[in-house]
């Protein structure tokens, strides 16, 4: 039996084993070394970032987490990055879920990001967890005109009238933007049809790879930013990480007494080349800052990005090898096909 | 067309205006606009008012207008409640901190006990404040003795706007401020204009703005009805062969020959999804063939209502095949609503029972490939049908036949062969031709408008987009 | 009678939903109709639960193949129900310390949370992750360059597969990003394919589906298609 014939008759479990290795080996390698592949953001990821970045601080952002643990591997990293951008920017975040387990997703992502990295954000003033509401798209249709009918209390049972940041929220129209992370139905399509289109609200969508092709027709009019699967998440994550570093440095410089415009340009330079921070602290531009401020800036520039904000970029490694394996399998499958056709036994 | 100032400009304006309002030096404020009127927008679904005003004569320095509306009673109530709750929460927190500090530092009580006692004291303090109506401050009234809500800030050329997001059951009044460049580089706000008459943004008996949608609906339904009538009058209608449906007999026959069961999966959505309804239709036909061949058909469902509907459909099929004695309702059963729980069950069933034929007809998500590949691995003949575009590639790759989108919905007509049903398919084709023509005309018009810069054509395209397509 | 009543209900609710779109006074009726479905679906869950118990209890009593799994199903079903209903392991809400049931059943540390975190979450993640294996085996078996169309499809698949990874960026990173040929970079090409070709194809399918849905709905409303009620005529 020739090699190709053997391949043709091979048990599919060999394919499973190869795929298992293609995913496991990079995961272990990245876990041990901490190295990630560089990311270059596409315009879709950039516009997702810009929608939230262009809004003034304190804007009201509705974050709808319509996914479950099954898709958390694909969607969790973009959810954490969305919260990170909103928290850093100072937006007010309103979390809701149309999936029953979405409530747990809200809880785990907010605990990780807000609890871990933005503890100064106050519940009820800066963010609120309104929990899950049953009814699929009927919920969206109702809150488009009457928010409190569907969400009279938050996930902790507190009446929304006792939550300061709920003041002035009568309907979806009162939000400045909607962010939806979706793994299926109800999800991004329903948010486009019943919220973004009729209310003309900026909508940013993060969705699974299989859903992404269905969302492209809505870009850019109904969907302003689209993150498709882990690749989209990795691009967005890299943009947010860069910006957060830059913004933190800028804020420290301004707090240290530097003029806003100069602080902005310095922060951009230092965030791009953290190694220059030491040399910069000796320059005349840094002279006006106190030693503490300088030390804080150098520390911020060199500080490693926390692991939870690198999850998407880490997962791109296994994705690369798995995709290459897929290409290899397809090529191999075709070689087998053509060889067997030449022998006259084409399937 | 109305233009809005950019968000940042609006924010800056609000900031400067608030500063100007506080400033005691704000002299020679610009004159407010005259005759602010508000009317209910006619022929709409309610909730929108049209507000217009006249600029004061001879004032050329206007940089924008600020439109305000009165607060409704319910808004006032919820704002008051929110302010009150917030003040009470702050008072409780303060009382707790004070009591806790006193109990621990002065009275020397253990921190755990102090926390419980302090919480009780704080609650008592809050109750006392809550009972006293004058203990909490509320927001002061604005101009004209009312509470006001900012609606919009618009460009100086604009003298009328449509105000949406209103409650059709409430009444509103409006006022407008003129904004002018101030002497110190800031923006100054005029004194408030006179208050407009009250307007109730009620709904019209018929929402005329959705008329285009009604016309589209009428044309599409009209086409379907026309061809149904044509078919009834005896006109022969042809339908192309749908391989997936033609293969039903082959699949059921194979299962009978092999003595193995048939698995039918009606998707994972409920009966309110039309794909599930279409799936149940196909199930009726498959069950009838299975009854005739005396093959065993198993239907695990992921929704209770689907289970009931599937039982009805299969029972009716067995009856019409004259085999009602062979009908076993226990083979049509509920598994779980949970997507992957259901998938795990169905995959396990396929591996254990090794069905000779698998049908996947309905709404599917990520489980499509798991089910279809498992079915493929046991050598089953597989027929799928779904209107989920994202799952079609998986079914096409792993199944023998796939009903793609509209083919799936045509199954009912195809299988019944009734003239009425075939007529509806023909009507559907007319709808497709109309959509195609509209697409081509729209694309051409938009392209020509972009190339020639013709404002008439551009307006026509915009009108179509904003009225017909947004209806 | 068994067919007529459901047909009347279908037609009435359908007409109400259509009319509520155009006549604002009927809008509330439309919302009511949607709510009714949720109520009925919730009640029907009792039927589903009954069916689940019946099927698995019978399997256990008959010692059918795989009856051990049925014990697991029923055991976990009742355990989850008890954990949720009895609020096992729930700590009282700090605002109401004297009321043991005032706490949140899904809060960290409760038995419900534990079941969710350590059984439900890993199990569903595993099922979803299995897709990677099935996609690989399906690609190996089904993706054949049998004709020109299939070859075009294969080429597109390779571009998308590469474009979604760093390899795509790396392979064509020599093409200047600001130059006239930047559109040929694999990552740009993959976005272009998704946005233009994929969108065009998808729109065609979606329009067909939408018309199919409209036509089927009309047939159901008019009672022309009764197959879903278990009868052709």
PDB file of C-alpha atoms in Angstrom, chain A residues 141-294:
ATOM      1  CA  UNK A 141     -37.723  45.983  21.412  1.00  0.00           C
ATOM      2  CA  UNK A 142     -39.098  46.903  24.820  1.00  0.00           C
ATOM      3  CA  UNK A 143     -36.036  48.700  26.177  1.00  0.00           C
ATOM      4  CA  UNK A 144     -35.848  50.664  22.934  1.00  0.00           C
ATOM      5  CA  UNK A 145     -38.782  52.632  24.327  1.00  0.00           C
ATOM      6  CA  UNK A 146     -38.920  51.758  28.023  1.00  0.00           C
ATOM      7  CA  UNK A 147     -35.759  50.580  29.749  1.00  0.00           C
ATOM      8  CA  UNK A 148     -37.172  50.272  33.244  1.00  0.00           C
ATOM      9  CA  UNK A 149     -40.012  47.996  32.227  1.00  0.00           C
ATOM     10  CA  UNK A 150     -37.467  45.253  31.542  1.00  0.00           C
ATOM     11  CA  UNK A 151     -34.837  46.262  34.065  1.00  0.00           C
ATOM     12  CA  UNK A 152     -36.614  47.576  37.177  1.00  0.00           C
ATOM     13  CA  UNK A 153     -33.716  46.394  39.366  1.00  0.00           C
ATOM     14  CA  UNK A 154     -30.069  45.473  38.947  1.00  0.00           C
ATOM     15  CA  UNK A 155     -28.644  41.952  39.262  1.00  0.00           C
ATOM     16  CA  UNK A 156     -28.267  42.457  43.010  1.00  0.00           C
ATOM     17  CA  UNK A 157     -31.924  43.309  43.430  1.00  0.00           C
ATOM     18  CA  UNK A 158     -31.432  47.046  44.009  1.00  0.00           C
ATOM     19  CA  UNK A 159     -34.163  49.140  42.434  1.00  0.00           C
ATOM     20  CA  UNK A 160     -32.779  51.136  39.495  1.00  0.00           C
ATOM     21  CA  UNK A 161     -34.290  54.303  40.946  1.00  0.00           C
ATOM     22  CA  UNK A 162     -31.822  53.919  43.826  1.00  0.00           C
ATOM     23  CA  UNK A 163     -28.855  53.615  41.449  1.00  0.00           C
ATOM     24  CA  UNK A 164     -27.423  57.080  40.729  1.00  0.00           C
ATOM     25  CA  UNK A 165     -26.124  56.297  37.249  1.00  0.00           C
ATOM     26  CA  UNK A 166     -29.559  55.086  36.122  1.00  0.00           C
ATOM     27  CA  UNK A 167     -30.911  58.603  36.390  1.00  0.00           C
ATOM     28  CA  UNK A 168     -31.927  59.856  32.974  1.00  0.00           C
ATOM     29  CA  UNK A 169     -32.002  56.363  31.472  1.00  0.00           C
ATOM     30  CA  UNK A 170     -35.514  56.007  30.124  1.00  0.00           C
ATOM     31  CA  UNK A 171     -34.815  54.048  26.956  1.00  0.00           C
ATOM     32  CA  UNK A 172     -32.024  52.755  24.726  1.00  0.00           C
ATOM     33  CA  UNK A 173     -31.949  56.162  23.067  1.00  0.00           C
ATOM     34  CA  UNK A 174     -30.321  57.565  26.210  1.00  0.00           C
ATOM     35  CA  UNK A 175     -27.145  55.546  25.696  1.00  0.00           C
ATOM     36  CA  UNK A 176     -24.273  56.966  23.702  1.00  0.00           C
ATOM     37  CA  UNK A 177     -23.124  53.638  22.281  1.00  0.00           C
ATOM     38  CA  UNK A 178     -23.916  49.936  22.454  1.00  0.00           C
ATOM     39  CA  UNK A 179     -21.288  47.217  22.682  1.00  0.00           C
ATOM     40  CA  UNK A 180     -22.449  43.672  22.032  1.00  0.00           C
ATOM     41  CA  UNK A 181     -20.392  40.536  22.456  1.00  0.00           C
ATOM     42  CA  UNK A 182     -22.390  37.750  20.906  1.00  0.00           C
ATOM     43  CA  UNK A 183     -22.134  34.027  20.312  1.00  0.00           C
ATOM     44  CA  UNK A 184     -25.398  33.522  18.414  1.00  0.00           C
ATOM     45  CA  UNK A 185     -29.109  34.114  18.933  1.00  0.00           C
ATOM     46  CA  UNK A 186     -30.154  36.456  20.435  1.00  0.00           C
ATOM     47  CA  UNK A 187     -27.141  38.554  19.685  1.00  0.00           C
ATOM     48  CA  UNK A 188     -25.528  40.987  17.321  1.00  0.00           C
ATOM     49  CA  UNK A 189     -28.055  40.590  14.513  1.00  0.00           C
ATOM     50  CA  UNK A 190     -30.932  41.358  16.874  1.00  0.00           C
ATOM     51  CA  UNK A 191     -29.064  44.389  18.264  1.00  0.00           C
ATOM     52  CA  UNK A 192     -28.592  45.636  14.696  1.00  0.00           C
ATOM     53  CA  UNK A 193     -32.213  45.085  13.698  1.00  0.00           C
ATOM     54  CA  UNK A 194     -33.981  46.343  16.794  1.00  0.00           C
ATOM     55  CA  UNK A 195     -31.570  48.855  18.348  1.00  0.00           C
ATOM     56  CA  UNK A 196     -28.776  50.200  16.145  1.00  0.00           C
ATOM     57  CA  UNK A 197     -30.847  50.641  12.984  1.00  0.00           C
ATOM     58  CA  UNK A 198     -34.078  52.192  14.296  1.00  0.00           C
ATOM     59  CA  UNK A 199     -32.381  54.313  16.971  1.00  0.00           C
ATOM     60  CA  UNK A 200     -29.310  55.105  14.823  1.00  0.00           C
ATOM     61  CA  UNK A 201     -27.013  54.289  17.745  1.00  0.00           C
ATOM     62  CA  UNK A 202     -23.324  53.515  17.281  1.00  0.00           C
ATOM     63  CA  UNK A 203     -23.008  49.749  17.727  1.00  0.00           C
ATOM     64  CA  UNK A 204     -19.774  47.838  18.194  1.00  0.00           C
ATOM     65  CA  UNK A 205     -19.986  44.089  17.780  1.00  0.00           C
ATOM     66  CA  UNK A 206     -17.665  41.319  18.866  1.00  0.00           C
ATOM     67  CA  UNK A 207     -18.757  37.904  17.630  1.00  0.00           C
ATOM     68  CA  UNK A 208     -17.629  34.367  16.911  1.00  0.00           C
ATOM     69  CA  UNK A 209     -15.880  33.440  13.673  1.00  0.00           C
ATOM     70  CA  UNK A 210     -18.942  31.743  12.182  1.00  0.00           C
ATOM     71  CA  UNK A 211     -21.134  34.751  12.881  1.00  0.00           C
ATOM     72  CA  UNK A 212     -18.718  37.330  11.489  1.00  0.00           C
ATOM     73  CA  UNK A 213     -19.567  36.749   7.787  1.00  0.00           C
ATOM     74  CA  UNK A 214     -23.207  37.508   8.599  1.00  0.00           C
ATOM     75  CA  UNK A 215     -22.290  40.791  10.217  1.00  0.00           C
ATOM     76  CA  UNK A 216     -20.144  42.188   7.396  1.00  0.00           C
ATOM     77  CA  UNK A 217     -23.189  43.393   5.409  1.00  0.00           C
ATOM     78  CA  UNK A 218     -24.025  45.719   8.312  1.00  0.00           C
ATOM     79  CA  UNK A 219     -20.576  47.383   8.379  1.00  0.00           C
ATOM     80  CA  UNK A 220     -20.105  50.355   8.551  1.00  0.00           C
ATOM     81  CA  UNK A 221     -23.594  51.884   8.661  1.00  0.00           C
ATOM     82  CA  UNK A 222     -25.356  49.772  11.258  1.00  0.00           C
ATOM     83  CA  UNK A 223     -22.266  48.212  12.841  1.00  0.00           C
ATOM     84  CA  UNK A 224     -19.506  50.739  13.392  1.00  0.00           C
ATOM     85  CA  UNK A 225     -16.826  48.336  14.599  1.00  0.00           C
ATOM     86  CA  UNK A 226     -16.648  44.573  14.165  1.00  0.00           C
ATOM     87  CA  UNK A 227     -14.360  42.140  15.943  1.00  0.00           C
ATOM     88  CA  UNK A 228     -14.535  38.695  14.386  1.00  0.00           C
ATOM     89  CA  UNK A 229     -13.372  35.839  16.602  1.00  0.00           C
ATOM     90  CA  UNK A 230     -10.039  35.695  18.363  1.00  0.00           C
ATOM     91  CA  UNK A 231      -8.205  37.449  15.511  1.00  0.00           C
ATOM     92  CA  UNK A 232     -10.421  40.525  15.848  1.00  0.00           C
ATOM     93  CA  UNK A 233     -10.039  40.328  19.620  1.00  0.00           C
ATOM     94  CA  UNK A 234      -6.244  40.177  19.350  1.00  0.00           C
ATOM     95  CA  UNK A 235      -6.131  43.221  17.073  1.00  0.00           C
ATOM     96  CA  UNK A 236      -8.436  45.215  19.335  1.00  0.00           C
ATOM     97  CA  UNK A 237      -6.590  44.042  22.429  1.00  0.00           C
ATOM     98  CA  UNK A 238      -3.266  45.244  21.037  1.00  0.00           C
ATOM     99  CA  UNK A 239      -4.773  48.669  20.212  1.00  0.00           C
ATOM    100  CA  UNK A 240      -6.349  48.985  23.672  1.00  0.00           C
ATOM    101  CA  UNK A 241      -3.185  47.843  25.453  1.00  0.00           C
ATOM    102  CA  UNK A 242      -1.069  50.414  23.597  1.00  0.00           C
ATOM    103  CA  UNK A 243      -3.573  53.167  24.283  1.00  0.00           C
ATOM    104  CA  UNK A 244      -3.983  52.308  27.980  1.00  0.00           C
ATOM    105  CA  UNK A 245      -0.214  52.465  28.467  1.00  0.00           C
ATOM    106  CA  UNK A 246      -0.070  55.787  26.633  1.00  0.00           C
ATOM    107  CA  UNK A 247      -3.046  57.203  28.512  1.00  0.00           C
ATOM    108  CA  UNK A 248      -1.659  56.132  31.914  1.00  0.00           C
ATOM    109  CA  UNK A 249       1.693  57.772  31.131  1.00  0.00           C
ATOM    110  CA  UNK A 250      -0.046  60.920  29.899  1.00  0.00           C
ATOM    111  CA  UNK A 251      -2.161  61.178  33.041  1.00  0.00           C
ATOM    112  CA  UNK A 252       0.921  60.722  35.240  1.00  0.00           C
ATOM    113  CA  UNK A 253       2.786  63.408  33.292  1.00  0.00           C
ATOM    114  CA  UNK A 254      -0.123  65.841  33.560  1.00  0.00           C
ATOM    115  CA  UNK A 255      -0.467  65.106  37.276  1.00  0.00           C
ATOM    116  CA  UNK A 256       3.255  65.799  37.568  1.00  0.00           C
ATOM    117  CA  UNK A 257       2.724  69.274  36.134  1.00  0.00           C
ATOM    118  CA  UNK A 258       3.483  68.844  32.416  1.00  0.00           C
ATOM    119  CA  UNK A 259       1.363  70.706  29.849  1.00  0.00           C
ATOM    120  CA  UNK A 260      -1.379  68.568  28.255  1.00  0.00           C
ATOM    121  CA  UNK A 261      -0.076  68.750  24.673  1.00  0.00           C
ATOM    122  CA  UNK A 262       3.507  67.992  25.633  1.00  0.00           C
ATOM    123  CA  UNK A 263       2.387  65.183  27.925  1.00  0.00           C
ATOM    124  CA  UNK A 264       0.384  63.639  25.058  1.00  0.00           C
ATOM    125  CA  UNK A 265       3.307  63.606  22.631  1.00  0.00           C
ATOM    126  CA  UNK A 266       5.744  62.365  25.302  1.00  0.00           C
ATOM    127  CA  UNK A 267       3.324  59.603  26.302  1.00  0.00           C
ATOM    128  CA  UNK A 268       3.011  58.477  22.667  1.00  0.00           C
ATOM    129  CA  UNK A 269       6.794  58.297  22.315  1.00  0.00           C
ATOM    130  CA  UNK A 270       7.359  56.500  25.596  1.00  0.00           C
ATOM    131  CA  UNK A 271       4.537  54.009  25.051  1.00  0.00           C
ATOM    132  CA  UNK A 272       6.004  53.127  21.648  1.00  0.00           C
ATOM    133  CA  UNK A 273       9.600  52.799  22.879  1.00  0.00           C
ATOM    134  CA  UNK A 274       9.567  52.025  26.615  1.00  0.00           C
ATOM    135  CA  UNK A 275      13.356  51.532  26.542  1.00  0.00           C
ATOM    136  CA  UNK A 276      13.777  55.268  25.884  1.00  0.00           C
ATOM    137  CA  UNK A 277      12.142  56.163  29.206  1.00  0.00           C
ATOM    138  CA  UNK A 278      15.447  56.087  31.092  1.00  0.00           C
ATOM    139  CA  UNK A 279      17.140  58.432  28.595  1.00  0.00           C
ATOM    140  CA  UNK A 280      14.054  60.673  28.488  1.00  0.00           C
ATOM    141  CA  UNK A 281      14.117  61.212  32.251  1.00  0.00           C
ATOM    142  CA  UNK A 282      17.489  62.902  31.838  1.00  0.00           C
ATOM    143  CA  UNK A 283      16.285  65.363  29.176  1.00  0.00           C
ATOM    144  CA  UNK A 284      15.281  68.978  29.724  1.00  0.00           C
ATOM    145  CA  UNK A 285      11.620  68.156  28.997  1.00  0.00           C
ATOM    146  CA  UNK A 286      11.519  65.928  32.074  1.00  0.00           C
ATOM    147  CA  UNK A 287      13.267  68.411  34.298  1.00  0.00           C
ATOM    148  CA  UNK A 288      10.049  70.043  35.471  1.00  0.00           C
ATOM    149  CA  UNK A 289       8.780  66.750  36.924  1.00  0.00           C
ATOM    150  CA  UNK A 290       9.405  65.528  40.433  1.00  0.00           C
ATOM    151  CA  UNK A 291      11.614  62.426  40.850  1.00  0.00           C
ATOM    152  CA  UNK A 292       8.519  60.480  41.972  1.00  0.00           C
ATOM    153  CA  UNK A 293       6.640  61.414  38.815  1.00  0.00           C
ATOM    154  CA  UNK A 294       9.619  60.457  36.676  1.00  0.00           C
TER     155      UNK A 294
END
